[in-house]
PDB file of C-alpha atoms in Angstrom:
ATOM      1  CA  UNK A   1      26.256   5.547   0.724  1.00  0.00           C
ATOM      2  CA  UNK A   2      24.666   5.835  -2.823  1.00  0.00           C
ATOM      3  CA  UNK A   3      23.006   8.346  -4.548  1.00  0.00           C
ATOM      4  CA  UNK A   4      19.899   8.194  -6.063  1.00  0.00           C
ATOM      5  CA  UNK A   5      19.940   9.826  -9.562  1.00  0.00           C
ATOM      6  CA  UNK A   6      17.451  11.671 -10.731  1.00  0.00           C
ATOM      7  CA  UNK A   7      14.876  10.586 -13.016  1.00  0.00           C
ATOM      8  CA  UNK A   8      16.244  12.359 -16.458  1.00  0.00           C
ATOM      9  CA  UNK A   9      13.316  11.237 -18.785  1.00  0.00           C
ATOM     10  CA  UNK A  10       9.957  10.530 -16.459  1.00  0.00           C
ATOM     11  CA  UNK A  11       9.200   6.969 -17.308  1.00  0.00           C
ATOM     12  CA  UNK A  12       8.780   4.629 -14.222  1.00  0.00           C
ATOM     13  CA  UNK A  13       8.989   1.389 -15.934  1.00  0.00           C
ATOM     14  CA  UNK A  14       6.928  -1.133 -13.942  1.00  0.00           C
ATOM     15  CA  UNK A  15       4.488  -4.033 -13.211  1.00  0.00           C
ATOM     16  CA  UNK A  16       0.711  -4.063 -12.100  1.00  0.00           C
ATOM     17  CA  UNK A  17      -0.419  -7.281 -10.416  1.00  0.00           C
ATOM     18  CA  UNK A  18      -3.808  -8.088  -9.965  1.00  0.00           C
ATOM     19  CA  UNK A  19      -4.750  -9.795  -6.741  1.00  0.00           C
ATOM     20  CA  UNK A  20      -7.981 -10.825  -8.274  1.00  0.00           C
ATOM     21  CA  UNK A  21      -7.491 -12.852 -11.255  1.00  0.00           C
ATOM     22  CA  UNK A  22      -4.039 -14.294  -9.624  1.00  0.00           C
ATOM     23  CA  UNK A  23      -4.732 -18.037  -9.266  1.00  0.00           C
ATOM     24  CA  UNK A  24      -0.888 -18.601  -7.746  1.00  0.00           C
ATOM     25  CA  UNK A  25      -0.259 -21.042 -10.250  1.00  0.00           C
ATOM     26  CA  UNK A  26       3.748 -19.863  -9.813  1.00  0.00           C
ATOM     27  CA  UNK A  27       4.132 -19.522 -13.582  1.00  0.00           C
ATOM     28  CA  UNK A  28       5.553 -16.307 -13.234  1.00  0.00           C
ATOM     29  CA  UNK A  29       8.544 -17.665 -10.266  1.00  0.00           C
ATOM     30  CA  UNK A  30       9.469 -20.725 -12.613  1.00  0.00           C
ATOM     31  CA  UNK A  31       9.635 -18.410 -16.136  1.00  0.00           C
ATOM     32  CA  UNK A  32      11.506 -15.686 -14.121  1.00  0.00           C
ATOM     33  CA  UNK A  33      13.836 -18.564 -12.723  1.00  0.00           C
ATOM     34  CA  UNK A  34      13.999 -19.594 -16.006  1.00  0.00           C
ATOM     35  CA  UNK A  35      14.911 -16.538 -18.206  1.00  0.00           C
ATOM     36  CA  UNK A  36      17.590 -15.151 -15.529  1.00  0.00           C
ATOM     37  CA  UNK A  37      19.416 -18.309 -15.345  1.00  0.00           C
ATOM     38  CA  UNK A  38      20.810 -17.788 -18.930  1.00  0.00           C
ATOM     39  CA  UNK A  39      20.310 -14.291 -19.097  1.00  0.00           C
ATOM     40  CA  UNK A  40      21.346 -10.785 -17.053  1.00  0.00           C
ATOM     41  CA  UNK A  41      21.868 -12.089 -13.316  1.00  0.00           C
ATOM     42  CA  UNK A  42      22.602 -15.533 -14.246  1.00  0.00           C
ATOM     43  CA  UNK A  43      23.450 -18.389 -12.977  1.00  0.00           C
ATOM     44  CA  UNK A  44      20.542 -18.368 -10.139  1.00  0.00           C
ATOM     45  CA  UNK A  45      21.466 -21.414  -7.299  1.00  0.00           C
ATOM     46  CA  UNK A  46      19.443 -23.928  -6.422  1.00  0.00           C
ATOM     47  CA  UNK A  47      20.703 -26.190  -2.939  1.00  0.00           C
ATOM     48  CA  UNK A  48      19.456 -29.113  -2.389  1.00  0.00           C
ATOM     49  CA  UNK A  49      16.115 -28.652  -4.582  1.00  0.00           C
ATOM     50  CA  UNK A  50      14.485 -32.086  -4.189  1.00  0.00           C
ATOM     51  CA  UNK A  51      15.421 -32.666  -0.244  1.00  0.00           C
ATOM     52  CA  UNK A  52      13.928 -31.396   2.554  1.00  0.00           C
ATOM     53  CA  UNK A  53      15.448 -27.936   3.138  1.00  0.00           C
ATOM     54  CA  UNK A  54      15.338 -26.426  -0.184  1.00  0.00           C
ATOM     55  CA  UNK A  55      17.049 -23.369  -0.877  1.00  0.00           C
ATOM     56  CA  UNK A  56      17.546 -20.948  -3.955  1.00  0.00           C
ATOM     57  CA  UNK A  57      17.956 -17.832  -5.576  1.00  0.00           C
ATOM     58  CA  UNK A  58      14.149 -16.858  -6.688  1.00  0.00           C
ATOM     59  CA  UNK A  59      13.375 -13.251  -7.581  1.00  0.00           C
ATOM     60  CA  UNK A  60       9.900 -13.958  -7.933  1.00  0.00           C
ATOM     61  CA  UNK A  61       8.110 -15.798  -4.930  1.00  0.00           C
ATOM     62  CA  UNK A  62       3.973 -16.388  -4.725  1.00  0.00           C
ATOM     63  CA  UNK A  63       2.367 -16.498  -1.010  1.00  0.00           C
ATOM     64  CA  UNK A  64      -1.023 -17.537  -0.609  1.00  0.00           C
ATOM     65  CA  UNK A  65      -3.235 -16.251   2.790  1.00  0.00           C
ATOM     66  CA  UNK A  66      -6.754 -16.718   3.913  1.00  0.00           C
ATOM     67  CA  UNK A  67      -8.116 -13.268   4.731  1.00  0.00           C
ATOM     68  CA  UNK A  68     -11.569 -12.483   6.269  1.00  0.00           C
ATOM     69  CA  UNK A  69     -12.301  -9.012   4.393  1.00  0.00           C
ATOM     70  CA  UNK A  70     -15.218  -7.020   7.027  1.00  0.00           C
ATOM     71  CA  UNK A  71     -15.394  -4.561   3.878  1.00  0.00           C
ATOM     72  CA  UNK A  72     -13.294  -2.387   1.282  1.00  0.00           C
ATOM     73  CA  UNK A  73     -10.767  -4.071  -0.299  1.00  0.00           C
ATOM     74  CA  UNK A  74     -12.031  -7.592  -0.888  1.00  0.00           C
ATOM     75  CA  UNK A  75     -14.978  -7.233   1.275  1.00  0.00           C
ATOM     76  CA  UNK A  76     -18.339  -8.677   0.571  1.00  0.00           C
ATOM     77  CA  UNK A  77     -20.778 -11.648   1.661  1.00  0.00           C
ATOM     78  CA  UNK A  78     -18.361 -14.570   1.557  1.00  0.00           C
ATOM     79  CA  UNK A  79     -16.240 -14.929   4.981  1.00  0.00           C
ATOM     80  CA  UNK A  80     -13.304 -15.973   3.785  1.00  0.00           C
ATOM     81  CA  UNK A  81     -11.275 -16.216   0.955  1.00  0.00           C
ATOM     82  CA  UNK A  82      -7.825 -16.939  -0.408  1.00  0.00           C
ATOM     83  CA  UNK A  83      -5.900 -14.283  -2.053  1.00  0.00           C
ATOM     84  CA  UNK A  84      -2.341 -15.027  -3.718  1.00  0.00           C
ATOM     85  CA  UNK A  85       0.221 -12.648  -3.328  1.00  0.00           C
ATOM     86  CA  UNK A  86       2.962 -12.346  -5.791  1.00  0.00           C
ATOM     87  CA  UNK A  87       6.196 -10.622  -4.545  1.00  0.00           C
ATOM     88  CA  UNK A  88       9.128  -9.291  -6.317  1.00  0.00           C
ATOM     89  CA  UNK A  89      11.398  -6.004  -6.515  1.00  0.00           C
ATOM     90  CA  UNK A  90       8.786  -3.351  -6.373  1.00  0.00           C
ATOM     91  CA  UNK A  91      11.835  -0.724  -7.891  1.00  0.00           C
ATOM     92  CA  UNK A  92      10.360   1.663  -5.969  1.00  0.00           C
ATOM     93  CA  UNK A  93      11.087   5.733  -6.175  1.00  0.00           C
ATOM     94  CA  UNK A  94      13.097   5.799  -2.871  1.00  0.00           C
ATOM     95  CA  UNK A  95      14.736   2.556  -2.662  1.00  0.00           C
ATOM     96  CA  UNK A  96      16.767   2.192   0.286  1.00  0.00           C
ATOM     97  CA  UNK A  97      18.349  -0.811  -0.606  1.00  0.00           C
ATOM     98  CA  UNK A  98      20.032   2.111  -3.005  1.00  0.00           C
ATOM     99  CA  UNK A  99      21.332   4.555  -0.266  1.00  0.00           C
ATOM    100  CA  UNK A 100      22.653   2.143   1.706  1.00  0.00           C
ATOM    101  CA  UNK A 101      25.058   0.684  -0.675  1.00  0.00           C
ATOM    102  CA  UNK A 102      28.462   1.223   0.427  1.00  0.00           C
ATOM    103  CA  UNK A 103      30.006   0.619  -2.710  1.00  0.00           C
ATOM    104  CA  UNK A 104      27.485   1.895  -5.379  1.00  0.00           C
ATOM    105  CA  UNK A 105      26.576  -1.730  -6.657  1.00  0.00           C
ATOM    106  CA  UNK A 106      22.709  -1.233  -6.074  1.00  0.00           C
ATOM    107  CA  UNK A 107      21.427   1.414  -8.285  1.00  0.00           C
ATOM    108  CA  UNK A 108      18.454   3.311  -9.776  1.00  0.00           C
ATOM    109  CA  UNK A 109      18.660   3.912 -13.908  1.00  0.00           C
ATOM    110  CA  UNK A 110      17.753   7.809 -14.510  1.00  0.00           C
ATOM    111  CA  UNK A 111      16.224   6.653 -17.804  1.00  0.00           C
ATOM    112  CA  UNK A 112      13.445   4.096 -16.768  1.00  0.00           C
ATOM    113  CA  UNK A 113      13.151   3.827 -12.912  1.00  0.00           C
ATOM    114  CA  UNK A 114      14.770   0.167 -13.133  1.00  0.00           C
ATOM    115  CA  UNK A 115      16.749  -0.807  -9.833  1.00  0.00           C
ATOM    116  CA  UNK A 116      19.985  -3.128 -10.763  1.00  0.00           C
ATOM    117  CA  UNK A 117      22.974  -4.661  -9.394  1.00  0.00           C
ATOM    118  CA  UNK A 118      26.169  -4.269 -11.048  1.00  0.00           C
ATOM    119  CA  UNK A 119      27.930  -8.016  -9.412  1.00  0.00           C
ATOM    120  CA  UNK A 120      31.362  -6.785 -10.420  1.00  0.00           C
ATOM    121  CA  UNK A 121      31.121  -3.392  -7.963  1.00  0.00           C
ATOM    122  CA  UNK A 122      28.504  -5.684  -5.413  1.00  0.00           C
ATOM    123  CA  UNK A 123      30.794  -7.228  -1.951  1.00  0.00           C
ATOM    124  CA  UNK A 124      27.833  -9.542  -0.495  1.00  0.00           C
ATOM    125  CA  UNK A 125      27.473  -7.024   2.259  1.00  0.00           C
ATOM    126  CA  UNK A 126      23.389  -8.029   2.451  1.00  0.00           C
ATOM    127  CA  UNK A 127      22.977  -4.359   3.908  1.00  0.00           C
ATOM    128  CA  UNK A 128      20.604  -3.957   0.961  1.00  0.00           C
ATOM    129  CA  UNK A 129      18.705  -6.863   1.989  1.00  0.00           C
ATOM    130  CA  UNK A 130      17.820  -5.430   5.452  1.00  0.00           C
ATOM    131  CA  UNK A 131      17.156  -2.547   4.215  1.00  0.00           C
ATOM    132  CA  UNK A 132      14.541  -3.786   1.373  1.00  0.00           C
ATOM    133  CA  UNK A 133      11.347  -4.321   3.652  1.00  0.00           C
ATOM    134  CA  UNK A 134       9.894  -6.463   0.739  1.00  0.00           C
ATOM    135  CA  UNK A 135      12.384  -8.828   0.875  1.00  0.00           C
ATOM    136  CA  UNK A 136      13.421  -8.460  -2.727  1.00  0.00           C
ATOM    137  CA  UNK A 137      16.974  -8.995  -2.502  1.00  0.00           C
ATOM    138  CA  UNK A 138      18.475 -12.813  -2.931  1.00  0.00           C
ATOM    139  CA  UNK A 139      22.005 -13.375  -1.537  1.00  0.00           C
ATOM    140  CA  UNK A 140      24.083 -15.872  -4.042  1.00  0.00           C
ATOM    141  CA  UNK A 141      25.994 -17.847  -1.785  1.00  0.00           C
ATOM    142  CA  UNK A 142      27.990 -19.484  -4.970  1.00  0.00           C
ATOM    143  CA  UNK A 143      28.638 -15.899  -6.308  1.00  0.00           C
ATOM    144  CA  UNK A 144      29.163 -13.584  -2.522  1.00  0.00           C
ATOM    145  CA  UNK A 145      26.829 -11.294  -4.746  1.00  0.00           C
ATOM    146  CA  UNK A 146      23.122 -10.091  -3.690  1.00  0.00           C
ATOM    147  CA  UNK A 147      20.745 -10.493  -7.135  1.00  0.00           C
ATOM    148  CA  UNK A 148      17.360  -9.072  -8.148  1.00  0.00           C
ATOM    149  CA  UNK A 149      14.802  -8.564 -10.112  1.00  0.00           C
ATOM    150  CA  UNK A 150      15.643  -6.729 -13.294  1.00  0.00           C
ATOM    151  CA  UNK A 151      12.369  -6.366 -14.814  1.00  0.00           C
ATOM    152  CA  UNK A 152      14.048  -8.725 -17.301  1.00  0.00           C
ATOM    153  CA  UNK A 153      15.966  -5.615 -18.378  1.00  0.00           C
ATOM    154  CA  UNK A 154      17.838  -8.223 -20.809  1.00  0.00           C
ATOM    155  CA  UNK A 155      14.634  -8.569 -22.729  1.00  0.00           C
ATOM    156  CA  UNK A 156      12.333  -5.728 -22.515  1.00  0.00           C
ATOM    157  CA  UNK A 157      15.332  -3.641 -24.653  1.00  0.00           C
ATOM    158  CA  UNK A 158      16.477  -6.335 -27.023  1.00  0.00           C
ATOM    159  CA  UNK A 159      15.186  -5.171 -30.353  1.00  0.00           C
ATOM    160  CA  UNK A 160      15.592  -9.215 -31.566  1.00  0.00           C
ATOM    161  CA  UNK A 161      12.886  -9.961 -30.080  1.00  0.00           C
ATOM    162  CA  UNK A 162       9.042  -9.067 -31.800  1.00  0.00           C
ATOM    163  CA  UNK A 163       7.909  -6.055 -30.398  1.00  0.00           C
ATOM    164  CA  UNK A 164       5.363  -8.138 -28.496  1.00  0.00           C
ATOM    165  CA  UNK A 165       7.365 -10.474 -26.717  1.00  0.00           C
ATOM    166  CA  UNK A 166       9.712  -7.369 -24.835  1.00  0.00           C
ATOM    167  CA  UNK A 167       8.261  -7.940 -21.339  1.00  0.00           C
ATOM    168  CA  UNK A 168       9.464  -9.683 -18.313  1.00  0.00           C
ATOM    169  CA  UNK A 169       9.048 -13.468 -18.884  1.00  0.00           C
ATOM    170  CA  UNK A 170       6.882 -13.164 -15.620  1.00  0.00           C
ATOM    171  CA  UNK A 171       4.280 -11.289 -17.689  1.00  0.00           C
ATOM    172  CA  UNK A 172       4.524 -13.117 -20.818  1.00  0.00           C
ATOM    173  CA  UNK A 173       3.226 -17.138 -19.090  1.00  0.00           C
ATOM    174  CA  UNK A 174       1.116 -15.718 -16.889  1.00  0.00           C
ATOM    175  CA  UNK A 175      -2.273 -17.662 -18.022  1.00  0.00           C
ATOM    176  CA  UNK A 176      -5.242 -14.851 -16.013  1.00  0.00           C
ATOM    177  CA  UNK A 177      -2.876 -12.113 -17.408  1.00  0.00           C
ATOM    178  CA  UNK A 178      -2.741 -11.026 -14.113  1.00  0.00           C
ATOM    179  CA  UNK A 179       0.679  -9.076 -14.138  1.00  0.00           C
ATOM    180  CA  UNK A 180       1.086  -6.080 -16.829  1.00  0.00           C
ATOM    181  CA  UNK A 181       3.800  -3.991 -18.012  1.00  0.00           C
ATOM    182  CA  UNK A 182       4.043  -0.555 -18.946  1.00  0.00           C
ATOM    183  CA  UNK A 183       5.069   3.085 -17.888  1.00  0.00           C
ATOM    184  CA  UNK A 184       3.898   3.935 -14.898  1.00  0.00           C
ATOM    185  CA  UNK A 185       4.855   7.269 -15.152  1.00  0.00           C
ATOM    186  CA  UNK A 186       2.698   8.097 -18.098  1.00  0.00           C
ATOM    187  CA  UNK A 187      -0.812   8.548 -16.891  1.00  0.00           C
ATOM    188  CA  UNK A 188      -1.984   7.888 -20.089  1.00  0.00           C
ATOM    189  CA  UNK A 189      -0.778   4.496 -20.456  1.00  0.00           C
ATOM    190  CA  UNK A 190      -2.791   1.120 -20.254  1.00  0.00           C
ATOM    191  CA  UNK A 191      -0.851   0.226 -16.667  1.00  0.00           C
ATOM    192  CA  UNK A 192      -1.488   3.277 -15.125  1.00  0.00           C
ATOM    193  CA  UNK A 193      -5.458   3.755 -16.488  1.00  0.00           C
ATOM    194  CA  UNK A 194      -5.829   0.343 -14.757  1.00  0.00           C
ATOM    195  CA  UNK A 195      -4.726   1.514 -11.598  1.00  0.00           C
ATOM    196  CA  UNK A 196      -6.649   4.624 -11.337  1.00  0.00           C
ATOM    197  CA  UNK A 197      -9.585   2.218 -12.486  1.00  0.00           C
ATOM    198  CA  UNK A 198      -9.141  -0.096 -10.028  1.00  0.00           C
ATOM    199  CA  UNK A 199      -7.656   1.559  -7.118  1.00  0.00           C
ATOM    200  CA  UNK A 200      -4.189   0.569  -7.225  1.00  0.00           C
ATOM    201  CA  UNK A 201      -2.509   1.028  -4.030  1.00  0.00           C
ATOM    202  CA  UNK A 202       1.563   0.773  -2.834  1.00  0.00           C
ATOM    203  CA  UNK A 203       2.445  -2.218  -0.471  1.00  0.00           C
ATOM    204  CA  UNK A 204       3.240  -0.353   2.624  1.00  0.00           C
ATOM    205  CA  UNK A 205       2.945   2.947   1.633  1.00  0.00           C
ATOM    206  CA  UNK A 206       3.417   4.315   5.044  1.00  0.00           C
ATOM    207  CA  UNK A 207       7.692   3.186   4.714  1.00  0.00           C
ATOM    208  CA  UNK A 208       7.865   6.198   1.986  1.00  0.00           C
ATOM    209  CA  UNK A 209       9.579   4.260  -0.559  1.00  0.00           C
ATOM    210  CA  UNK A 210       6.806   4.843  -3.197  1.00  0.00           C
ATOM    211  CA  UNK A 211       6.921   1.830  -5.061  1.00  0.00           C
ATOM    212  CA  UNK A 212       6.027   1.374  -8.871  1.00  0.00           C
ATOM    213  CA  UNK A 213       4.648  -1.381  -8.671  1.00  0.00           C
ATOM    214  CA  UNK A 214       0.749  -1.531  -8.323  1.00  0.00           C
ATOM    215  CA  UNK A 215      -1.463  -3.828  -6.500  1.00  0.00           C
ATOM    216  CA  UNK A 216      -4.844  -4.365  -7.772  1.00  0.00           C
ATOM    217  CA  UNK A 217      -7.102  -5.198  -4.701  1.00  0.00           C
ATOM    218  CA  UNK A 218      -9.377  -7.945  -5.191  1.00  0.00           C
ATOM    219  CA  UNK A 219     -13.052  -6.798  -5.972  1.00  0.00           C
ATOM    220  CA  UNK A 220     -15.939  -7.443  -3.845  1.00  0.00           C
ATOM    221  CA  UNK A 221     -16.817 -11.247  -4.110  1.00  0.00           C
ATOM    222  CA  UNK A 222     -20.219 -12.289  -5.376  1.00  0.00           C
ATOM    223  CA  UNK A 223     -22.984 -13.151  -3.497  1.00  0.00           C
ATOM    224  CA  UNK A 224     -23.938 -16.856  -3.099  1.00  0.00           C
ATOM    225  CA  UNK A 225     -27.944 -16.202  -4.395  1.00  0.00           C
ATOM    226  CA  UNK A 226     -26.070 -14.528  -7.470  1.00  0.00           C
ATOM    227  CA  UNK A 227     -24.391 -17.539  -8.830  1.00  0.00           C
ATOM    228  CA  UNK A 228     -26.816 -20.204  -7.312  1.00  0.00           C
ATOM    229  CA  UNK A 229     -28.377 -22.739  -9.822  1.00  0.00           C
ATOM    230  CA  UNK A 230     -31.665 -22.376 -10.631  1.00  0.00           C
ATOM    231  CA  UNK A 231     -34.348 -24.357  -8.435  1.00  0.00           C
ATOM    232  CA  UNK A 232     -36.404 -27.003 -10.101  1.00  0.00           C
ATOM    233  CA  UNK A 233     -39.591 -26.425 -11.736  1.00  0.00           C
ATOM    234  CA  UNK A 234     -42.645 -28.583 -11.184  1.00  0.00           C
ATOM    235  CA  UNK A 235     -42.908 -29.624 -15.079  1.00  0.00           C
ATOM    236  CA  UNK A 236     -40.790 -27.251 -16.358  1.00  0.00           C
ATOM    237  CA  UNK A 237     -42.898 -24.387 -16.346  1.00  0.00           C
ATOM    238  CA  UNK A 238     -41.592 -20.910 -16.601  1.00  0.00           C
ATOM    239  CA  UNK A 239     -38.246 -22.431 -17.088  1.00  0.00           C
ATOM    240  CA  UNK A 240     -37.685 -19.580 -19.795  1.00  0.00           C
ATOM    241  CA  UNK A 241     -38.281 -16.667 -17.467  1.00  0.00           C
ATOM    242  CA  UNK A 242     -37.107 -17.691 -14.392  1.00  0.00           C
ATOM    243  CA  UNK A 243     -33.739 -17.982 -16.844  1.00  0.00           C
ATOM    244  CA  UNK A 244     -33.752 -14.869 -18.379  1.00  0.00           C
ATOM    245  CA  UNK A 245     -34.643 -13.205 -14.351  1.00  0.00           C
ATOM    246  CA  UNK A 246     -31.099 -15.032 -13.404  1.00  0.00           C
ATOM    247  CA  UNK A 247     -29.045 -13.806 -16.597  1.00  0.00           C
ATOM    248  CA  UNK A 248     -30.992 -10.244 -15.892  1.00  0.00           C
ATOM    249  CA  UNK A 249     -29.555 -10.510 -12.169  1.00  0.00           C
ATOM    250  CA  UNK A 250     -26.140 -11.171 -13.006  1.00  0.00           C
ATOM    251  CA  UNK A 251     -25.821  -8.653 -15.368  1.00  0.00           C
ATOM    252  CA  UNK A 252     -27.159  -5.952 -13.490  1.00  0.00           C
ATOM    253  CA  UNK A 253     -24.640  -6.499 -10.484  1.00  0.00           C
TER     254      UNK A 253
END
């Protein structure tokens, strides 16, 4: 069993995803696939990619469900609506996936919150992976190793990169900006204002592993008489108010 070491400087190093702007374009799988396999956990296996039983090493994965919100979180008029759900390691505060490490490969950095693998001490056990209830951990069958998210650990620290390019690779290509970076455990920072904002919440907060990363639920979805075109007018007349009435009523939602 591992121990968890304490957190020696209070930042909890982190993402924020946005279930509402999230279009599940998968930008943020393929750059992730892309920057690990030539950087910190690489190579990442692909088996038979093209046939029909693909299977790989992916640390990022995007699932897409049709929910019925009755009110809350994503509630409103519509009835239904699609909401895309990325998934990765959440590096939460209480990771199991730690503590049940026989050999001390999975750990927890005391200096950013970051959960990591070190391959050399790792055995292929997979007792991480049933412990994870995200289903964040990837077993390498090419390697006998289990693999991760780092949080692109590789390039969030490498001071050859411009200051504005250190974030995961997920974050960087993701065109509705829907993922962010930051410290979590600074509530002054831009990550952390956003979820107090929003009302960030823990995926399955009842498991006590306190997660650092956020979700951001979606917001309420518009009504259809909000964002209907405007009727014809006999003529044209009162074309100019009845436009300025439908501006007035979307900005006053």
């Amino acid at each position: 069993m591992t121990a968890i070491a304490p957190n020696t400087t209070g930042r909890k190093l982190g993402l924020v995803i946005d279930l509402d702007t999230c279009v599940g374009c998968h930008a943020c799988a393929v750059a992730c696939k892309e920057w690990n396999d030539g950087g910190h956990m690489a190579p990442l296996t692909d088996e038979d990619p093209y046939g029909r039983e693909p299977f790989g090493v992916w640390f990022n994965r995007v699932h897409a469900f049709e929910t019925q919100p009755e009110s809350g979180c994503g509630g409103g008029p519509a009835s239904t609506r699609t909401v895309h759900f990325p998934r990765s390691c959440l590096h939460c505060e209480q990771p199991d996936c730690v503590t049940v490490c026989p050999t001390g490969a999975s750990y927890k950095r005391a200096e950013d919150g970051i959960v990591l693998i070190d391959e050399d001490q790792c055995i292929g056990c997979k007792l991480c992976s049933w412990a994870c209830p995200y289903g964040a951990r990837e077993y390498d069958s090419h390697s006998g190793t289990m693999k991760k998210c780092t949080l692109c650990v590789d390039r969030i620290y490498n001071t050859n990169l411009p200051p504005a390019e250190r974030r995961p690779a997920c974050v960087m290509v993701c065109p509705t900006s829907a993922r962010l970076f930051g410290d979590l455990g600074d509530p002054g920072s831009d990550v952390s204002r956003r979820v107090a904002a929003r009302g960030g919440v823990d995926l399955l907060p009842d498991l006590g592993y306190r997660p650092v990363n956020k979700y951001l639920p979606p917001r309420e979805r518009r009504a259809a008489a909000d964002t209907a075109p405007l009727p014809d007018a006999p003529g044209g007349a009162d074309i100019g108010q009845r436009l300025l009435g439908w501006v007035d009523r979307l900005l006053s939602r």
